[in-house]
PDB file of C-alpha atoms in Angstrom:
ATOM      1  CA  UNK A   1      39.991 -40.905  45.291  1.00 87.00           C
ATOM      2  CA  UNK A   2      39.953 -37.419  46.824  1.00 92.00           C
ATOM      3  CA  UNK A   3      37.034 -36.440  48.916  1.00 95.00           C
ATOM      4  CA  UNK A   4      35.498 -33.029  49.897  1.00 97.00           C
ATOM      5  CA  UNK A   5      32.886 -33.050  52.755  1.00 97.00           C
ATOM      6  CA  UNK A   6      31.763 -29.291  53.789  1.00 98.00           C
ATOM      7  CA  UNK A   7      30.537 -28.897  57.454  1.00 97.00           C
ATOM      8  CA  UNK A   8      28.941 -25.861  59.598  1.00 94.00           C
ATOM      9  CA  UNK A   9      25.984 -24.859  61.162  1.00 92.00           C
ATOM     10  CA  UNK A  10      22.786 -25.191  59.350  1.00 94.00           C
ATOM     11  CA  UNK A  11      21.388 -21.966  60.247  1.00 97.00           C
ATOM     12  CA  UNK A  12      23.005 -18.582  60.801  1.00 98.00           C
ATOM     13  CA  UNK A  13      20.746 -14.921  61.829  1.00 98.00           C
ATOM     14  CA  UNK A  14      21.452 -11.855  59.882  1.00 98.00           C
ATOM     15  CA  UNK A  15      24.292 -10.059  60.350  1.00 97.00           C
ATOM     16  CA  UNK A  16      26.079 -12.622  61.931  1.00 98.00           C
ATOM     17  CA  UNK A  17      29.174 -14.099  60.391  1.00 98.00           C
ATOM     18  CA  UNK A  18      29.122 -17.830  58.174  1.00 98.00           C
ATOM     19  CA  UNK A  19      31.724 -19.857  58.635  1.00 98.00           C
ATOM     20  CA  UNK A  20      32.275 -23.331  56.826  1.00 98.00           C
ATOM     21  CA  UNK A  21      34.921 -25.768  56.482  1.00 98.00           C
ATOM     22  CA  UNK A  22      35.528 -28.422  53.754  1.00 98.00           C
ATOM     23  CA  UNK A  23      37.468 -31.330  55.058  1.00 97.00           C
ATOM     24  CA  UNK A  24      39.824 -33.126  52.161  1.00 97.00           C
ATOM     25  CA  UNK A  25      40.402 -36.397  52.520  1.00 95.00           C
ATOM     26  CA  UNK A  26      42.246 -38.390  50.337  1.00 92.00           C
ATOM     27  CA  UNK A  27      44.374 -35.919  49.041  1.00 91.00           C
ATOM     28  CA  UNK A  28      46.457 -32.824  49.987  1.00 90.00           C
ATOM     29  CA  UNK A  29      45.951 -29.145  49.752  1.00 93.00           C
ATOM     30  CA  UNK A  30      49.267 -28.608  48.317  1.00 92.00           C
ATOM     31  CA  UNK A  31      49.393 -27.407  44.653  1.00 92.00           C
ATOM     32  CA  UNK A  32      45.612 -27.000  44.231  1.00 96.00           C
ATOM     33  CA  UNK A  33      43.520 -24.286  43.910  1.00 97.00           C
ATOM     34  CA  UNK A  34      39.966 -24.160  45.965  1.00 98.00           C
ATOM     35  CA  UNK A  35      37.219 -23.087  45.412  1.00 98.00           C
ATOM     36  CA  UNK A  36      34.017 -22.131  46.936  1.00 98.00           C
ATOM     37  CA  UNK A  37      30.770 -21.924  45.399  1.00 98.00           C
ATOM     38  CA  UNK A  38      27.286 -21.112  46.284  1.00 98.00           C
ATOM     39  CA  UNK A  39      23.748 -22.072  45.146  1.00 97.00           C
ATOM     40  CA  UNK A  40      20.691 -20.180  46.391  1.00 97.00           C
ATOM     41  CA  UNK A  41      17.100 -21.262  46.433  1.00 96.00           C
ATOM     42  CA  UNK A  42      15.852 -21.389  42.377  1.00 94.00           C
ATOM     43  CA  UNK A  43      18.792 -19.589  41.057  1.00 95.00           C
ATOM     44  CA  UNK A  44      21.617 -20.294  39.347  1.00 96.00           C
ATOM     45  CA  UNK A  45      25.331 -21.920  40.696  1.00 97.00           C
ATOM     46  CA  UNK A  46      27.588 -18.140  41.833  1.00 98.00           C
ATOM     47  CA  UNK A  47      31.105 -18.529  42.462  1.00 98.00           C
ATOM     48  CA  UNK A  48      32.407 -17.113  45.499  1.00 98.00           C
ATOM     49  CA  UNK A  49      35.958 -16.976  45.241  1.00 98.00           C
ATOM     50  CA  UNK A  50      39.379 -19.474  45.470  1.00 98.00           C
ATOM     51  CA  UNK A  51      42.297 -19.689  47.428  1.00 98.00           C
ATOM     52  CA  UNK A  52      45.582 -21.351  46.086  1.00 97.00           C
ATOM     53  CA  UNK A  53      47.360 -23.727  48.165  1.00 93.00           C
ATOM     54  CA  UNK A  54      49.629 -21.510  48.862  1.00 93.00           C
ATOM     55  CA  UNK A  55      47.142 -18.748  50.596  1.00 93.00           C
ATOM     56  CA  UNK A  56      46.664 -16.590  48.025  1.00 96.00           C
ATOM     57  CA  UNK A  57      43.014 -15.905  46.559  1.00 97.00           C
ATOM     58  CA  UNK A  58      41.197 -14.119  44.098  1.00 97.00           C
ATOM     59  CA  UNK A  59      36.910 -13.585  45.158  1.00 97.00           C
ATOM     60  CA  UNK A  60      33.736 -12.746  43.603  1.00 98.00           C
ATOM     61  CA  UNK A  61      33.688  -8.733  43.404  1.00 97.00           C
ATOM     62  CA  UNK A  62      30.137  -8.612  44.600  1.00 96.00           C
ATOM     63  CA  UNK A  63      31.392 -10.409  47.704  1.00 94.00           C
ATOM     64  CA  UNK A  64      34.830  -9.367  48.077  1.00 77.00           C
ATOM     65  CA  UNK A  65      34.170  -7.155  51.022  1.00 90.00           C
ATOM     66  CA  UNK A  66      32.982  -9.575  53.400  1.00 97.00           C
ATOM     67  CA  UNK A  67      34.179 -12.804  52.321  1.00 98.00           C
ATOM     68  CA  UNK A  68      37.973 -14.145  53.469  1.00 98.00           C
ATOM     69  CA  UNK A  69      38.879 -18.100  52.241  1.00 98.00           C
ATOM     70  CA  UNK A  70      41.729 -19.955  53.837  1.00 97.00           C
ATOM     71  CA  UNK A  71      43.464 -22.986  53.696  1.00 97.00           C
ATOM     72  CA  UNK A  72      45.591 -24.814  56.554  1.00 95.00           C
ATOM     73  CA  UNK A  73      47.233 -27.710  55.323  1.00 93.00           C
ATOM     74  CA  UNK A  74      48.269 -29.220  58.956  1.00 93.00           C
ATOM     75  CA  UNK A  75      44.239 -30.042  59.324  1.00 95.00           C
ATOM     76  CA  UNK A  76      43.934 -30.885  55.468  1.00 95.00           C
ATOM     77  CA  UNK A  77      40.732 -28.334  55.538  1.00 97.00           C
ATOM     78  CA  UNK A  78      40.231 -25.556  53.739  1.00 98.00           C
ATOM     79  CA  UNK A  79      37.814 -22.543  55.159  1.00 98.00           C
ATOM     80  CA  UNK A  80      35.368 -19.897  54.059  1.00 98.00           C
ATOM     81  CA  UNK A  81      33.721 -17.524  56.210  1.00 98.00           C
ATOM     82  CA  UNK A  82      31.324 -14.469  55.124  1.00 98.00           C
ATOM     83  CA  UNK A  83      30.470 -11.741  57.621  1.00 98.00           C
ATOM     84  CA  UNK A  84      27.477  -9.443  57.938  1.00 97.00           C
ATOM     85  CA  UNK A  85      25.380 -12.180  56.059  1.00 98.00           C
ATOM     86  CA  UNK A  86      21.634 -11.308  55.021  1.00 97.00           C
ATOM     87  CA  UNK A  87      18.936 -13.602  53.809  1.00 97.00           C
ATOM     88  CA  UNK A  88      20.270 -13.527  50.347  1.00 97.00           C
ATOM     89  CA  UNK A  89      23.110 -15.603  51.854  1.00 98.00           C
ATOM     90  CA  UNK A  90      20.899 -18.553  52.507  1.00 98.00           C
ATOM     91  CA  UNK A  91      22.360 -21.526  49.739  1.00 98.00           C
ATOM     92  CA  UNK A  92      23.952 -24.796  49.463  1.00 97.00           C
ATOM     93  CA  UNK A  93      27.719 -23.797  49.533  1.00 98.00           C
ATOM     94  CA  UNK A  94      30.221 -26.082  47.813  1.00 98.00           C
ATOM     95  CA  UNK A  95      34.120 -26.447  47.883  1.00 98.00           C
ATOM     96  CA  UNK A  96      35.619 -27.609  45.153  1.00 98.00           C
ATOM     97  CA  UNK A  97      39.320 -28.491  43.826  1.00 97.00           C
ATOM     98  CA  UNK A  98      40.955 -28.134  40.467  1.00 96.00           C
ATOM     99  CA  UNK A  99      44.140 -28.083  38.887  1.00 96.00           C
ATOM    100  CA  UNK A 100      44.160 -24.509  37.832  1.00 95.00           C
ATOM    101  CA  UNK A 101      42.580 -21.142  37.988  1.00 94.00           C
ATOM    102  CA  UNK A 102      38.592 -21.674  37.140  1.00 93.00           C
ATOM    103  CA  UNK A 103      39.257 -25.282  37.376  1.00 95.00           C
ATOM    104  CA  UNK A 104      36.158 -27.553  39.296  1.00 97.00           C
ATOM    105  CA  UNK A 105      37.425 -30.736  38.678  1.00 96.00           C
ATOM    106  CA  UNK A 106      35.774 -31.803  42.291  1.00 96.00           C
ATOM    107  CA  UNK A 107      33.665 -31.338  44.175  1.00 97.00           C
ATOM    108  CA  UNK A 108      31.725 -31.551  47.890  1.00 97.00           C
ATOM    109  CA  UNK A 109      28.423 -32.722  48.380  1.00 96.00           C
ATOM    110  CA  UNK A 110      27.622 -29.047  49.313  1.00 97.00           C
ATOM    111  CA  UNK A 111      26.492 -27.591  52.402  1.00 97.00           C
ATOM    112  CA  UNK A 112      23.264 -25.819  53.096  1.00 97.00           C
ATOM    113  CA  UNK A 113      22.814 -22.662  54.861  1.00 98.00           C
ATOM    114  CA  UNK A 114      19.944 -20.872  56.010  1.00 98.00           C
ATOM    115  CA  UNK A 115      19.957 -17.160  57.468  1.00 98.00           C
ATOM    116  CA  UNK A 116      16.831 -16.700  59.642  1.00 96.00           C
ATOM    117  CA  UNK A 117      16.418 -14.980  62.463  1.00 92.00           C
TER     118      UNK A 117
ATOM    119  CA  UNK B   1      30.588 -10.007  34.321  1.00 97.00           C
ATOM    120  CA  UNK B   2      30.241 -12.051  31.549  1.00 98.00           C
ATOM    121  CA  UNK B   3      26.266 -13.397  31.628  1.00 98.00           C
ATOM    122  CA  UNK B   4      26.017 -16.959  30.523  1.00 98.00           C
ATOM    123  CA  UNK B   5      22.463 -17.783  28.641  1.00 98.00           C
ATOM    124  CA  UNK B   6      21.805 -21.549  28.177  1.00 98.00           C
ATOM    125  CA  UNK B   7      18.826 -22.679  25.900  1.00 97.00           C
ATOM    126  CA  UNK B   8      16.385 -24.294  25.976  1.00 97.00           C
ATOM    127  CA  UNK B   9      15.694 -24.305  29.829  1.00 98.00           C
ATOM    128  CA  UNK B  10      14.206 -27.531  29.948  1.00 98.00           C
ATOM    129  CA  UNK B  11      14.380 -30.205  27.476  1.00 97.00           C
ATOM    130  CA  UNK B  12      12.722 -33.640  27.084  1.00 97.00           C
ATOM    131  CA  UNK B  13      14.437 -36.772  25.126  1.00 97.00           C
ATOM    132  CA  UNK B  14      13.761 -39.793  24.752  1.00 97.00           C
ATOM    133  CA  UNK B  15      15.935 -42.700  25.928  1.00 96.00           C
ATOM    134  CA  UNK B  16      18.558 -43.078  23.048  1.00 97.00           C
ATOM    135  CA  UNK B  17      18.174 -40.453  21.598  1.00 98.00           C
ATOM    136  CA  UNK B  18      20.569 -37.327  21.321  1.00 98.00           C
ATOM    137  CA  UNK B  19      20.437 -34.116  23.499  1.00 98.00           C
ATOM    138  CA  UNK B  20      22.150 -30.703  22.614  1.00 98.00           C
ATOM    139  CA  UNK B  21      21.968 -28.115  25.027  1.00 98.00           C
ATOM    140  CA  UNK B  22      23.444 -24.464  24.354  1.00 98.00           C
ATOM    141  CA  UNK B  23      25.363 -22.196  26.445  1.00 98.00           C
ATOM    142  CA  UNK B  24      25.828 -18.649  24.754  1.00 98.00           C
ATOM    143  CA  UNK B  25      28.329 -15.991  26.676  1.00 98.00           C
ATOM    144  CA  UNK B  26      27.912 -12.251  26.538  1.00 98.00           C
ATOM    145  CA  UNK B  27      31.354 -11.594  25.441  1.00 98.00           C
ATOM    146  CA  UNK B  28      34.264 -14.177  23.850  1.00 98.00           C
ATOM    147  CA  UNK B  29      36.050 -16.088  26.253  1.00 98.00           C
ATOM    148  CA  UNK B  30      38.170 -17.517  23.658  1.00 98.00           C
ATOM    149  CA  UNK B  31      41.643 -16.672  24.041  1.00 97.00           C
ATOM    150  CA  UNK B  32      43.330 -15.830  21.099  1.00 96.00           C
ATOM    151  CA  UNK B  33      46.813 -16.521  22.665  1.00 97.00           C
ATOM    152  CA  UNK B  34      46.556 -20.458  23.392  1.00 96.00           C
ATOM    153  CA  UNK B  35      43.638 -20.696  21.110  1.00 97.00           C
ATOM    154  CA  UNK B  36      41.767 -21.809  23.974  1.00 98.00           C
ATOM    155  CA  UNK B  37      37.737 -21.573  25.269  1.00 98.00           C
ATOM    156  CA  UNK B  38      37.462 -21.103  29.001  1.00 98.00           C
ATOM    157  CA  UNK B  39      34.295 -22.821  29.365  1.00 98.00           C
ATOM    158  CA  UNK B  40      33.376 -26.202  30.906  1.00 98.00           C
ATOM    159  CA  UNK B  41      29.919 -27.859  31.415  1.00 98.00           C
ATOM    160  CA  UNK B  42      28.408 -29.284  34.818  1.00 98.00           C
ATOM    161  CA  UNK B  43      25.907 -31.911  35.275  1.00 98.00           C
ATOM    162  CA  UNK B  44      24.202 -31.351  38.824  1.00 96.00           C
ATOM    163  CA  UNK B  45      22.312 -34.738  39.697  1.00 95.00           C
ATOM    164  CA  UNK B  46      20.164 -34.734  43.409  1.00 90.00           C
ATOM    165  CA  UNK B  47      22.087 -36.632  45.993  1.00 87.00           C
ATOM    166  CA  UNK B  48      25.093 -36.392  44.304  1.00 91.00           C
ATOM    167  CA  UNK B  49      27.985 -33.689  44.477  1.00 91.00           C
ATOM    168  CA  UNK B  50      28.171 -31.280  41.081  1.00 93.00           C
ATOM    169  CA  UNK B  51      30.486 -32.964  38.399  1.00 97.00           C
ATOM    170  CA  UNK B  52      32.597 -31.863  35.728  1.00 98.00           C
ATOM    171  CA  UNK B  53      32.679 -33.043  32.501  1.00 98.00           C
ATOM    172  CA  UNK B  54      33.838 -30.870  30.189  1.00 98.00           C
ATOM    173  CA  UNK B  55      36.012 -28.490  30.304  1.00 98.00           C
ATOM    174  CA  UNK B  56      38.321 -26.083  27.718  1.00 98.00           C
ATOM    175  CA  UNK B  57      35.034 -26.360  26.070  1.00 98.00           C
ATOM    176  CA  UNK B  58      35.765 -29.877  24.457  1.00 98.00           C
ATOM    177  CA  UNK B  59      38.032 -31.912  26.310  1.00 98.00           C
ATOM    178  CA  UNK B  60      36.136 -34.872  28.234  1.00 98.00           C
ATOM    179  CA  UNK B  61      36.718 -34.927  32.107  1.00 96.00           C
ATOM    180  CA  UNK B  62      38.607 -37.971  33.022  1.00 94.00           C
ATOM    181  CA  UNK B  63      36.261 -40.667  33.088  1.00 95.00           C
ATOM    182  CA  UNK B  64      33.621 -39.034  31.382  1.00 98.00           C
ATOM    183  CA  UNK B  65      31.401 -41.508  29.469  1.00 98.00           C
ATOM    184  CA  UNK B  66      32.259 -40.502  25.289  1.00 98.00           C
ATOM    185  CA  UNK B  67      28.369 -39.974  24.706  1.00 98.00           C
ATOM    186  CA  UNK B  68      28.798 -36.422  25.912  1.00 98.00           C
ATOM    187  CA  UNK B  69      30.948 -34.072  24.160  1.00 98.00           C
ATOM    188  CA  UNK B  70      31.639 -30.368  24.300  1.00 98.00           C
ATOM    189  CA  UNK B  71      31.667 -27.948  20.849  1.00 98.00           C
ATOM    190  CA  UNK B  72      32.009 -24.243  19.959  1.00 98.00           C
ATOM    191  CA  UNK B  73      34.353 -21.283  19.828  1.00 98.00           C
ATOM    192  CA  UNK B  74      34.253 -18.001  20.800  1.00 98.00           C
ATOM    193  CA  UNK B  75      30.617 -16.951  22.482  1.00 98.00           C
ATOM    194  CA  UNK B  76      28.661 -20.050  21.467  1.00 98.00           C
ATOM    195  CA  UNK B  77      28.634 -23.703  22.636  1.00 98.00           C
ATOM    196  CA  UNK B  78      27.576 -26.944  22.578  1.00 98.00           C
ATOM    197  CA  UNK B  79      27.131 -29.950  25.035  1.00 98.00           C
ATOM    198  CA  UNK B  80      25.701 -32.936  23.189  1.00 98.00           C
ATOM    199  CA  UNK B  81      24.733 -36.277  24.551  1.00 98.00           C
ATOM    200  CA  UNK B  82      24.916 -38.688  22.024  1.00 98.00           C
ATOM    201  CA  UNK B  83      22.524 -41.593  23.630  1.00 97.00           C
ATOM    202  CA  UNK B  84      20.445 -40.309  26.552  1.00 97.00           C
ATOM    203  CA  UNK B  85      20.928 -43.174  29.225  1.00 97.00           C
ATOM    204  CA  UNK B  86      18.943 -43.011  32.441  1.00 95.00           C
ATOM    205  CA  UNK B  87      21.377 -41.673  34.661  1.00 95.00           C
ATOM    206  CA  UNK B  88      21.550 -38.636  32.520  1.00 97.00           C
ATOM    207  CA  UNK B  89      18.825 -37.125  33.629  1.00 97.00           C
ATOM    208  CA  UNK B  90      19.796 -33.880  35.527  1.00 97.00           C
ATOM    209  CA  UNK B  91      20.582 -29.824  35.091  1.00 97.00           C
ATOM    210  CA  UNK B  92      23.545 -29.259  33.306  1.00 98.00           C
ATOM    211  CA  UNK B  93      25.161 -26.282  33.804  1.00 98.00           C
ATOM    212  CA  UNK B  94      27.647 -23.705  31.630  1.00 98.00           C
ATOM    213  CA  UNK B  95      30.573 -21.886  33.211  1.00 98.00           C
ATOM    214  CA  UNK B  96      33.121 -19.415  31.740  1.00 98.00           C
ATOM    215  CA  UNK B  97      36.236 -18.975  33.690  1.00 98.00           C
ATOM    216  CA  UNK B  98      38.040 -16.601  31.685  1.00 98.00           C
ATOM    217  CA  UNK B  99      37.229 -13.534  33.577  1.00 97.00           C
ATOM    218  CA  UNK B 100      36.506 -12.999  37.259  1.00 97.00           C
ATOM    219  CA  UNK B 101      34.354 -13.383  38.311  1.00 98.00           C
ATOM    220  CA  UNK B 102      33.730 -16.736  36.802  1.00 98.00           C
ATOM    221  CA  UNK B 103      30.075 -16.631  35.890  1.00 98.00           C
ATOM    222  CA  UNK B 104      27.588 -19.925  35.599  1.00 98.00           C
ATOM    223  CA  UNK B 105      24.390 -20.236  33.315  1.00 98.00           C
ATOM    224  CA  UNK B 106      21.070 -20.681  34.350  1.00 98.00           C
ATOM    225  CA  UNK B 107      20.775 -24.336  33.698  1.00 98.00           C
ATOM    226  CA  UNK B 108      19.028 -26.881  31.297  1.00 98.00           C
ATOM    227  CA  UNK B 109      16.785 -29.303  32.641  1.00 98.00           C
ATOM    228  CA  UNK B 110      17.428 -32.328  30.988  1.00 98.00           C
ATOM    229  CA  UNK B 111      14.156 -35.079  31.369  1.00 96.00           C
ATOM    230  CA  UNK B 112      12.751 -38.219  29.902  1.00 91.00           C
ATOM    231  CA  UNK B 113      10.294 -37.724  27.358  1.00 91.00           C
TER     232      UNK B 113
END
């Protein structure tokens, strides 16, 4: 059974970069797509964006400008980071794998981030 | 972006009894090439990591108990739970992933009346 555990720092400050990591155990990255999505305080689940096994991606329009996924299949981990990140940022993040585009078959328990200062 | 409008946003069953929760999209994301509904449902429990069970907007998730199923075409949809059992109590969620970006609902909190 394929496992997904997302790690980073708890806390970022504004303007600062995120960066996050989701570890797959389990499983390989090969042939999957990944995704990442986000959950802020009281609002509803956003997705951020995917990246195929094979590097390439598609994001979120409203965050395509400062967010850049990645996977590297020697360290079975797959990576999101987000630059110039605002209090707006602040969410549980969540990678996920599927079997095709849009696909969330599975998923991490979810990492939360808060931007403070 | 299509905007995804579940109703109601809170519901209370009793144990046994049958749920139905709606998910409504702004535009179609049926397509009329494979016939098919890019939509699946999510059931978000505290503790526990998000989890799929239905997806092309009526096909059970592997492992997916058969009390819940998935229903609808086009812009309006279904996710019915047949037999509310204890463990279903959670916000389930509505997702469309035929256009990018993929868009969510705002989710139905589902309780014990």
């Amino acid at each position: 059974q394929v496992q997904l555990q997302e790690s980073g720092p708890g806390r970022v400050k504004p303007s600062e970069t995120l960066s996050l990591t989701c570890s797959v155990s389990g499983g390989f990255i090969n042939t999957y797509y990944w995704s990442w999505i986000r959950q802020p305080p009281g609002k509803r689940l956003e997705w951020i964006g995917y990246v195929y096994s094979s590097g390439s991606t598609k994001y979120n329009p409203s965050l395509n400008s400062r967010v850049t996924l990645s996977v590297d299949t020697s360290k079975n981990q797959v990576s999101l980071t987000l630059s110039s990140v605002t209090v707006a940022d602040t969410a549980v993040y969540y990678c996920s794998r599927g079997y095709y585009e849009g696909d969330l078959g599975h998923w991490g328990q979810g990492a939360r981030v808060t931007v403070s200062s | 972006d299509i905007v995804m409008t579940q109703s109601p946003d809170s519901l209370a069953v009793s144990l046994g009894e049958r749920a139905t929760l709606n998910c409504k999209s702004s535009q179609s994301v049926l397509d009329p090439s494979n016939k098919q509904n890019y939509l699946s449902w999510y059931q978000l429990t505290p503790g526990q990591p998000p989890k799929l069970l239905i997806h092309w907007a009526s096909t059970r998730q592997f492992g997916v108990p058969e009390r819940f199923s998935g229903s609808g075409s086009g812009t309006d949809f279904t996710l019915t739970i047949s037999s509310l059992q204890a463990e279903d109590v959670a916000v389930y969620y509505c997702q469309q992933y035929y256009s990018i970006p993929y868009t969510f609902g705002q989710g139905t909190r589902l309780e014990f009346k």
